[in-house]
Amino acid sequence: MSSDTDHRSAAPAGPAEIIGRLIGPGGRFELSEADVLGARLPVFTHRQRALHEVLHTSVAHADREYIVTADRRITFAEHAAQVASLAQVLREEYGIAEGDRVAIAAANSPEWIQTFWATVSIGAVVVGFNAWWSAREMAYGIENAEPALVVADAKRLAMPADCAVPVLSMENDIRRLVTAHPEAPLPSADVAEDDPAVILYTSGTSGRSKGVVHTHRNLLAVVEYHRMNDALLHEFGDPLPPQDRVYLLTLPLFHIASLHNLAVPRLATGSKIALHQGAFDVDAVLGMVERERITNWGAVPTMAHRMLEHGGAHRYDTSSLTAFALASAPSSTAFKERLRQNLPFAKDSLVDSYGLTETCTAVAAASPQELAAAPGTLGRPVAGVRLEIRDPFGEVLGEGEEGDVWVRSQFNMLGYWRNPEATAGAIDADRWLRTGDLGQLREGRLYLSSRRSDLIIRGGENVYPAEIETVLVEHPDVRECLVMGVPHPDLGQEVAAVVVLAAGSTATEETLREHVAAELAYFKVPKQWRLTTEALPRNATGKVLRPQVHI
């Protein structure tokens, strides 16, 4: 055998080879085809089948800490016992059965996570309401989801929403009920893999929010995906075991970034969650990074921007933070470079990814090496995900051609809750999901051109103009209107509105702002306004020519 051959055989395995070994036949994360809702999809062979199984196996982590906050510390054993107690109450005192919905309307707290696990472990469905919703939006969520029970914190309890179902207080009732039955057995449920487990709401493209339904299969596939990522780190020489990693949770639990991709998989891996509560505060967050020795953090670009503006990251010991991800909103290559230059923990750890609420987790991810080799990319499709770029007629496009991004995987949602028309428009018979985003593939890497042309992404929150326009035109002085996103240095985008007033109207920006604020969450209320009596430009079919309208 030649010396060249000896050299090649001793060379370290590359990422593709390692991933191939992990997901190939006999691998720990082997992918095999199975029937999923009438389509043949690659699924993890060695997977759990119901979410209560994750709770049951978590007790092996015993006295290790699962959730820590600024003033509380909860071990895995304590968490399991408290969830069991709450689950018994839900079943026996409130009659919650498999398939029933339990809505959570609250800011982040350990009780939010415990309510989630108690609910899904008895086969019921968690409905995560946006905690920033207005009373009108909350009432719609209750009407749409028809929960058998609502769990709300003090701020949401004070909201004047008409709710005819039982309501439990997060601060008082749940804190009491998690210790009501200390000897309660761990809950379980006879559920199928494709039964609903979670409903999360997205802003509505047509004026009403849509409930995205995720199944036990979806969430447990995300668990295996994160376990696989942990195994990859080990293969690449990271000496830190998964259970010694500490994950900072700063995004709302009614988003997939915090719930599906942090709270759920970290119960499975025995890792610690450092839960920041309250409004985002740079000093409080950096202090938690230093105090808890945070290793992993996923932030929206707005948070990263505020870190830059703060300018004091160097005053804190952030040396433990070796994985820093941007999520939920796009960011430019120039912004990423500013982060690398000014935030000590971003220099060699910054990663980016692409995913939707409908896909449960990232469908493409870019490592620091990928971002260095191909600035602007969102990375390659993750294991088990097929991604295609198609033209408007559904034909697959070639290298570098721009078109609609379609994805297919075991992670994709079941559909939209009680909205078969929207589901049919998003998912085809073979379980391909049309994302609505435009992009292209170059050398196997995804590059995004735009995200849902009308979509506004304000500080990581999706805002659809149609939802705001629907409210605005209800005002008697508004003839027509158009809502758009405009650049903002901190939030990425903010909401702006062009309003055509009826003849003789005396409406002002303030009256229109108050009208919208009474109906929608604060982040959807336009900050910039242009009031006019000139009709909006339209084409021959009557559609507004959005590109011709300026604030």
XYZ file of C-alpha atoms in Angstrom:
551
model
C 0.000 0.000 0.000
C 1.413 3.401 -0.980
C 2.211 6.153 1.496
C -0.460 8.307 -0.220
C -3.066 5.665 0.531
C -1.854 5.415 4.124
C -2.175 9.197 4.454
C -5.686 9.203 3.026
C -6.904 6.411 5.274
C -5.647 8.282 8.331
C -7.309 11.559 7.348
C -10.183 12.637 9.627
C -13.687 11.999 8.363
C -15.483 14.950 6.815
C -18.949 16.182 7.851
C -20.749 14.328 5.028
C -19.045 11.042 5.918
C -19.824 11.394 9.630
C -23.461 12.306 8.995
C -23.741 9.400 6.554
C -22.497 7.007 9.227
C -24.912 8.364 11.842
C -28.035 8.240 9.640
C -27.087 5.197 7.536
C -28.134 1.567 8.129
C -27.320 0.552 11.687
C -26.490 4.116 12.704
C -27.726 5.633 15.958
C -29.865 8.068 13.938
C -30.670 5.726 11.077
C -33.229 7.028 8.615
C -35.657 4.560 7.066
C -38.790 5.046 5.005
C -42.202 4.745 6.606
C -45.774 5.574 5.709
C -46.668 8.998 7.099
C -50.183 10.223 6.377
C -50.253 8.391 3.050
C -46.770 9.380 1.892
C -43.446 7.545 2.159
C -41.078 9.693 4.206
C -37.659 9.166 5.793
C -38.074 8.873 9.566
C -35.705 8.179 12.434
C -35.778 4.411 12.979
C -34.863 4.534 16.683
C -37.447 7.081 17.753
C -39.878 7.459 20.594
C -43.568 7.340 19.688
C -45.294 9.616 22.229
C -44.165 12.676 24.173
C -44.893 11.121 27.573
C -41.960 8.763 26.858
C -39.594 11.743 27.024
C -40.971 12.676 30.438
C -40.571 9.108 31.696
C -36.944 8.776 30.584
C -36.075 12.234 31.970
C -36.181 10.955 35.557
C -32.845 9.240 34.862
C -31.269 12.718 35.082
C -32.621 12.906 38.645
C -30.872 15.661 40.626
C -29.427 17.483 37.629
C -31.044 20.875 37.001
C -33.560 21.174 34.176
C -34.813 24.775 34.600
C -33.084 27.655 36.368
C -34.286 31.245 36.552
C -32.953 34.321 38.336
C -34.373 32.991 41.611
C -35.462 29.348 41.136
C -33.804 25.994 40.402
C -35.823 22.895 39.390
C -34.223 19.467 38.970
C -35.353 16.830 36.499
C -36.748 14.724 39.355
C -38.660 17.690 40.811
C -39.966 18.624 37.386
C -41.235 15.092 36.686
C -43.014 14.889 40.050
C -44.608 18.305 39.583
C -45.762 17.475 36.057
C -47.256 14.202 37.322
C -49.177 16.076 40.010
C -50.541 18.624 37.551
C -51.429 15.907 35.032
C -53.499 14.106 37.666
C -55.377 17.325 38.422
C -56.028 17.995 34.738
C -57.471 14.518 34.291
C -59.391 14.046 37.529
C -60.547 17.546 38.467
C -60.946 19.157 35.048
C -61.767 16.091 32.978
C -59.106 16.776 30.366
C -59.017 13.803 27.992
C -56.982 12.783 24.980
C -57.506 15.238 22.135
C -58.848 18.037 24.364
C -57.144 21.401 23.981
C -55.487 23.256 26.844
C -54.628 26.847 25.909
C -51.683 28.654 27.482
C -51.793 32.459 27.445
C -48.783 33.603 29.407
C -45.266 34.965 29.403
C -42.342 32.574 29.882
C -42.116 30.757 33.218
C -41.276 27.294 34.562
C -45.036 26.776 34.991
C -45.527 27.310 31.241
C -43.166 24.404 30.563
C -44.736 22.227 33.269
C -48.236 22.884 31.903
C -46.995 21.866 28.466
C -45.568 18.540 29.668
C -48.593 17.716 31.836
C -50.930 18.373 28.911
C -49.148 16.461 26.150
C -48.300 13.562 28.493
C -52.006 12.787 28.959
C -52.639 13.000 25.218
C -54.233 16.443 25.242
C -53.160 19.250 22.911
C -51.303 22.383 24.018
C -52.487 25.560 22.316
C -49.847 28.258 22.621
C -51.464 31.683 22.392
C -49.271 34.657 21.558
C -48.824 36.444 24.892
C -48.835 39.816 23.093
C -52.261 39.288 21.578
C -55.016 41.819 22.153
C -58.342 40.859 23.741
C -59.848 40.542 20.258
C -57.095 38.179 19.121
C -57.350 36.142 22.323
C -61.097 35.801 21.846
C -60.529 34.574 18.298
C -57.993 31.994 19.516
C -60.494 30.658 22.055
C -63.222 30.538 19.415
C -60.961 28.762 16.933
C -59.226 26.260 19.225
C -62.220 25.630 21.526
C -60.039 24.742 24.518
C -61.459 22.777 27.430
C -59.229 24.803 29.752
C -57.217 28.029 29.621
C -54.089 28.637 31.697
C -53.201 32.335 31.893
C -50.857 34.587 33.838
C -51.996 37.678 35.737
C -51.589 40.055 32.801
C -53.665 37.904 30.475
C -56.253 37.206 33.215
C -56.862 40.959 33.417
C -57.718 41.077 29.717
C -61.432 41.609 29.075
C -61.864 38.553 26.840
C -65.163 36.663 26.852
C -64.135 33.159 27.958
C -66.794 30.573 28.770
C -64.293 27.835 29.724
C -62.469 27.266 33.039
C -59.382 29.421 33.550
C -56.429 28.632 35.817
C -53.961 31.224 37.049
C -50.337 30.487 36.169
C -48.952 32.221 39.271
C -51.411 30.863 41.839
C -53.281 27.789 40.607
C -50.521 26.055 38.653
C -47.879 26.708 41.331
C -50.254 25.124 43.848
C -51.367 22.199 41.682
C -47.866 21.023 40.771
C -47.385 20.023 44.413
C -50.960 18.906 45.188
C -50.241 15.209 44.552
C -46.563 14.540 45.323
C -46.977 10.752 44.908
C -48.815 10.912 41.566
C -47.595 8.391 38.962
C -45.983 9.649 35.777
C -48.712 10.222 33.183
C -49.020 8.459 29.857
C -51.514 8.288 27.009
C -52.535 5.947 24.218
C -51.837 8.274 21.289
C -50.801 7.665 17.712
C -47.652 9.258 16.316
C -49.615 11.513 13.988
C -52.087 12.687 16.625
C -51.941 16.448 17.352
C -49.774 17.544 20.277
C -49.377 21.317 19.833
C -51.125 24.176 18.043
C -49.180 27.410 17.560
C -50.652 30.415 15.778
C -49.064 32.298 12.903
C -50.124 35.719 11.694
C -52.789 35.380 9.042
C -52.095 36.177 5.399
C -55.808 36.759 4.901
C -56.562 38.616 8.114
C -56.989 35.741 10.600
C -54.287 33.819 12.431
C -53.862 30.159 11.472
C -53.273 27.409 13.993
C -50.306 25.288 12.931
C -50.819 21.718 14.158
C -47.751 19.723 15.217
C -47.931 16.035 16.043
C -46.127 13.756 18.475
C -44.133 12.524 15.465
C -43.107 16.082 14.582
C -41.825 16.989 18.041
C -40.104 13.661 18.652
C -38.365 13.962 15.279
C -37.078 17.356 16.453
C -35.795 15.657 19.620
C -33.814 13.161 17.510
C -32.531 15.966 15.295
C -31.054 17.735 18.326
C -29.659 14.495 19.707
C -28.005 13.970 16.341
C -26.518 17.476 16.449
C -25.105 16.676 19.898
C -23.587 13.490 18.496
C -22.049 15.466 15.620
C -20.390 17.851 18.078
C -18.901 14.844 19.859
C -17.671 13.384 16.558
C -15.989 16.691 15.726
C -14.078 16.587 19.015
C -16.214 18.686 21.352
C -15.381 17.323 24.821
C -18.538 18.660 26.518
C -21.274 16.007 27.022
C -24.816 17.113 26.066
C -25.959 17.044 29.712
C -23.266 19.559 30.620
C -24.486 22.114 28.093
C -26.551 25.062 29.327
C -29.100 26.648 26.989
C -30.285 30.225 27.359
C -34.003 30.643 26.642
C -34.919 34.243 25.789
C -37.541 33.814 23.041
C -41.253 33.236 23.799
C -42.349 29.685 24.513
C -45.215 30.102 22.031
C -42.550 29.961 19.289
C -40.944 26.788 17.937
C -37.466 28.189 18.687
C -38.027 27.979 22.444
C -40.608 25.201 22.782
C -39.857 22.599 20.099
C -36.144 23.310 19.783
C -35.181 23.982 23.398
C -37.614 23.029 26.166
C -38.615 19.722 24.563
C -35.268 18.284 23.379
C -33.383 19.381 26.507
C -35.684 17.343 28.730
C -34.561 14.400 26.583
C -30.825 15.149 26.697
C -30.531 16.109 30.360
C -29.295 19.603 29.564
C -30.007 22.690 31.651
C -32.293 25.511 30.514
C -31.508 28.998 31.836
C -34.852 30.753 31.512
C -34.738 34.560 31.235
C -38.027 36.123 32.301
C -39.388 39.567 31.592
C -38.438 42.008 28.868
C -35.118 41.525 27.117
C -32.425 43.287 29.131
C -28.816 43.134 27.961
C -27.238 43.297 31.409
C -29.621 40.730 32.882
C -29.001 38.337 30.000
C -25.224 38.744 29.998
C -25.245 38.366 33.761
C -27.089 35.053 33.369
C -24.588 33.926 30.719
C -21.762 34.583 33.169
C -23.481 33.172 36.255
C -24.881 29.967 34.721
C -21.983 29.376 32.312
C -24.290 29.401 29.286
C -22.939 27.380 26.346
C -25.730 27.787 23.739
C -27.961 30.714 22.842
C -30.386 31.295 19.973
C -31.362 34.967 19.578
C -33.317 37.054 17.101
C -31.281 39.700 15.248
C -32.953 42.469 17.274
C -31.466 41.044 20.469
C -28.051 40.820 18.826
C -28.411 44.419 17.623
C -29.138 45.586 21.171
C -26.034 43.752 22.333
C -24.025 45.770 19.837
C -25.637 49.041 20.921
C -25.020 48.203 24.570
C -21.322 47.864 23.908
C -20.592 46.229 27.254
C -20.407 42.529 26.401
C -16.678 42.560 27.145
C -17.432 43.407 30.792
C -18.970 39.970 31.319
C -17.322 36.561 31.229
C -18.970 34.995 28.180
C -16.180 32.503 27.502
C -18.540 29.553 28.109
C -20.783 30.631 25.203
C -19.516 28.564 22.257
C -22.706 28.306 20.149
C -24.553 31.476 19.154
C -27.386 31.202 16.621
C -29.545 33.769 14.862
C -33.160 32.699 14.463
C -36.657 33.799 13.431
C -35.659 36.654 11.128
C -33.191 37.230 8.276
C -29.924 39.089 8.811
C -27.386 40.455 6.352
C -23.804 39.272 5.902
C -22.632 42.744 6.966
C -24.581 42.478 10.226
C -23.128 39.037 10.916
C -19.646 40.434 10.388
C -20.352 43.249 12.869
C -21.384 40.627 15.417
C -18.174 38.654 14.884
C -16.061 41.766 15.308
C -17.828 43.218 18.340
C -19.236 40.324 20.371
C -16.568 38.025 21.805
C -18.827 34.971 21.744
C -19.853 35.464 18.081
C -16.376 35.435 16.539
C -16.096 31.683 15.950
C -19.519 30.402 16.943
C -22.120 32.281 14.882
C -24.522 30.036 12.948
C -27.634 30.725 10.886
C -30.598 28.637 9.798
C -33.891 28.641 7.911
C -37.180 27.255 9.147
C -40.844 28.088 9.643
C -43.445 27.425 12.287
C -44.866 24.964 9.764
C -41.593 22.987 9.629
C -41.137 22.674 13.432
C -37.368 23.130 13.232
C -34.647 24.242 10.829
C -34.856 22.772 7.341
C -31.450 24.216 6.431
C -28.567 25.223 8.684
C -25.230 26.965 8.140
C -22.255 26.333 10.416
C -19.578 28.975 11.020
C -17.491 27.193 8.371
C -20.358 27.319 5.847
C -20.931 31.026 6.490
C -17.217 31.703 5.981
C -17.110 29.689 2.751
C -20.390 31.020 1.325
C -21.497 34.339 2.872
C -25.233 34.853 2.571
C -26.155 31.196 2.598
C -28.614 29.639 5.024
C -26.786 26.349 4.674
C -27.636 22.908 3.384
C -30.833 20.935 4.044
C -30.573 19.064 7.336
C -30.661 15.263 7.509
C -34.015 13.855 6.477
C -35.187 17.014 4.700
C -35.699 17.285 0.956
C -35.719 20.814 -0.428
C -36.620 21.869 -3.955
C -36.887 25.153 -5.834
C -39.912 25.170 -8.153
C -41.461 27.490 -10.694
C -45.084 28.717 -10.382
C -46.262 25.575 -12.220
C -44.546 23.227 -9.789
C -41.652 22.245 -12.032
C -38.304 21.746 -10.298
C -35.742 24.399 -11.261
C -32.018 23.951 -11.800
C -28.830 25.226 -10.199
C -28.991 28.919 -9.311
C -32.536 29.455 -10.625
C -34.866 31.442 -8.390
C -38.254 30.071 -7.438
C -40.554 28.922 -4.648
C -38.957 26.976 -1.797
C -40.660 23.613 -1.145
C -39.691 21.221 1.659
C -40.663 17.670 2.588
C -39.820 15.885 5.831
C -41.023 14.159 8.987
C -40.852 17.568 10.695
C -43.575 19.211 8.585
C -46.820 20.148 10.306
C -49.975 18.077 10.110
C -51.827 21.098 8.734
C -53.735 24.210 9.824
C -56.273 23.710 12.588
C -59.800 23.537 11.216
C -58.692 25.172 7.971
C -58.676 22.512 5.232
C -58.541 25.113 2.462
C -55.340 26.678 3.815
C -53.871 23.235 4.454
C -54.552 22.128 0.883
C -52.914 25.312 -0.372
C -49.762 24.627 1.632
C -49.282 20.832 1.547
C -49.682 18.599 -1.504
C -50.701 14.931 -1.592
C -47.098 13.766 -1.208
C -46.553 15.934 1.919
C -44.495 18.633 0.175
C -44.878 21.998 1.932
C -44.848 25.209 -0.063
C -43.112 27.726 2.190
C -44.152 30.819 0.238
C -40.538 32.017 0.280
C -38.348 32.631 -2.762
C -34.858 31.235 -3.007
C -32.288 29.306 -4.991
C -29.874 26.405 -4.533
C -26.208 26.839 -5.404
C -23.785 23.964 -4.795
C -26.361 22.396 -2.496
C -26.706 25.518 -0.326
C -29.895 27.514 0.106
C -29.959 31.255 -0.551
C -33.166 33.101 0.258
C -34.306 35.933 -2.003
C -37.290 37.097 0.020
C -39.634 35.814 2.669
C -43.314 35.883 1.674
C -43.243 39.107 -0.282
C -45.742 40.979 1.902
C -44.483 39.654 5.235
C -43.091 42.100 7.796
C -40.651 40.642 10.331
C -40.528 43.022 13.274
C -38.018 42.015 15.929
C -38.514 38.344 15.066
C -42.325 38.533 15.091
C -44.151 37.817 11.828
C -46.664 40.497 10.866
C -48.938 40.098 7.849
C -50.260 43.350 6.390
C -53.658 41.817 5.580
C -54.404 41.283 9.250
C -53.831 44.978 10.023
C -55.582 46.143 6.851
C -58.667 44.135 7.860
C -58.866 46.087 11.123
C -58.108 49.467 9.561
C -60.881 49.275 6.968
C -63.393 48.666 9.769
C -62.890 52.333 10.751
C -65.727 54.374 9.203
C -63.338 57.057 7.899
C -61.089 54.619 5.990
C -61.868 53.984 2.321
C -58.887 51.740 1.660
C -55.405 51.186 3.004
C -52.108 49.410 2.504
C -49.744 48.220 5.214
C -46.054 47.613 4.553
C -42.757 47.078 6.285
C -40.100 49.779 6.355
C -36.470 49.378 7.488
C -35.659 49.906 11.152
C -32.110 49.877 12.577
C -33.004 47.885 15.701
C -36.085 45.811 14.837
C -35.147 45.022 11.239
C -38.527 46.297 10.063
C -41.375 48.260 11.535
C -44.984 48.601 10.408
C -46.131 51.496 8.230
C -49.576 52.300 6.805
C -50.870 54.331 3.881
C -54.520 55.176 4.519
C -56.982 56.639 2.015
C -59.554 58.621 3.994
C -63.170 59.178 3.083
C -64.089 62.632 1.811
C -64.530 65.077 4.656
C -62.897 62.808 7.210
C -61.234 64.388 10.216
C -59.489 61.184 11.305
C -55.897 61.609 12.490
C -52.921 59.307 12.902
C -53.684 59.151 16.608
C -57.310 58.081 16.183
C -56.328 55.400 13.666
C -53.488 54.220 15.893
C -55.873 53.890 18.846
C -58.340 52.001 16.638
C -55.732 49.397 15.662
C -54.257 49.189 19.162
C -57.679 48.304 20.553
C -57.881 45.257 18.288
C -54.362 43.930 17.689
C -51.125 43.231 19.528
C -48.916 46.257 20.078
C -46.235 45.126 17.613
C -48.782 45.163 14.778
C -49.775 48.805 15.308
C -48.254 50.961 12.545
C -45.551 53.376 13.670
C -45.400 55.362 10.432
C -48.476 56.732 8.690
C -49.392 58.563 5.510
C -52.972 59.809 5.295
C -54.251 60.754 1.857
C -57.414 61.154 -0.193
C -55.811 59.794 -3.392
C -56.881 56.276 -4.367
C -54.284 53.511 -4.283
C -52.864 52.521 -7.695
C -54.383 49.330 -9.098
C -53.869 47.105 -12.125
C -56.471 46.059 -14.672
C -57.823 43.334 -12.375
C -58.210 45.756 -9.470
C -55.238 44.497 -7.452
C -53.271 47.170 -5.598
C -49.817 47.751 -7.118
C -47.929 47.473 -3.832
C -44.475 48.364 -5.233
C -45.862 51.728 -6.382
C -47.092 52.697 -2.915
C -44.669 54.562 -0.659
C -44.980 55.839 2.864
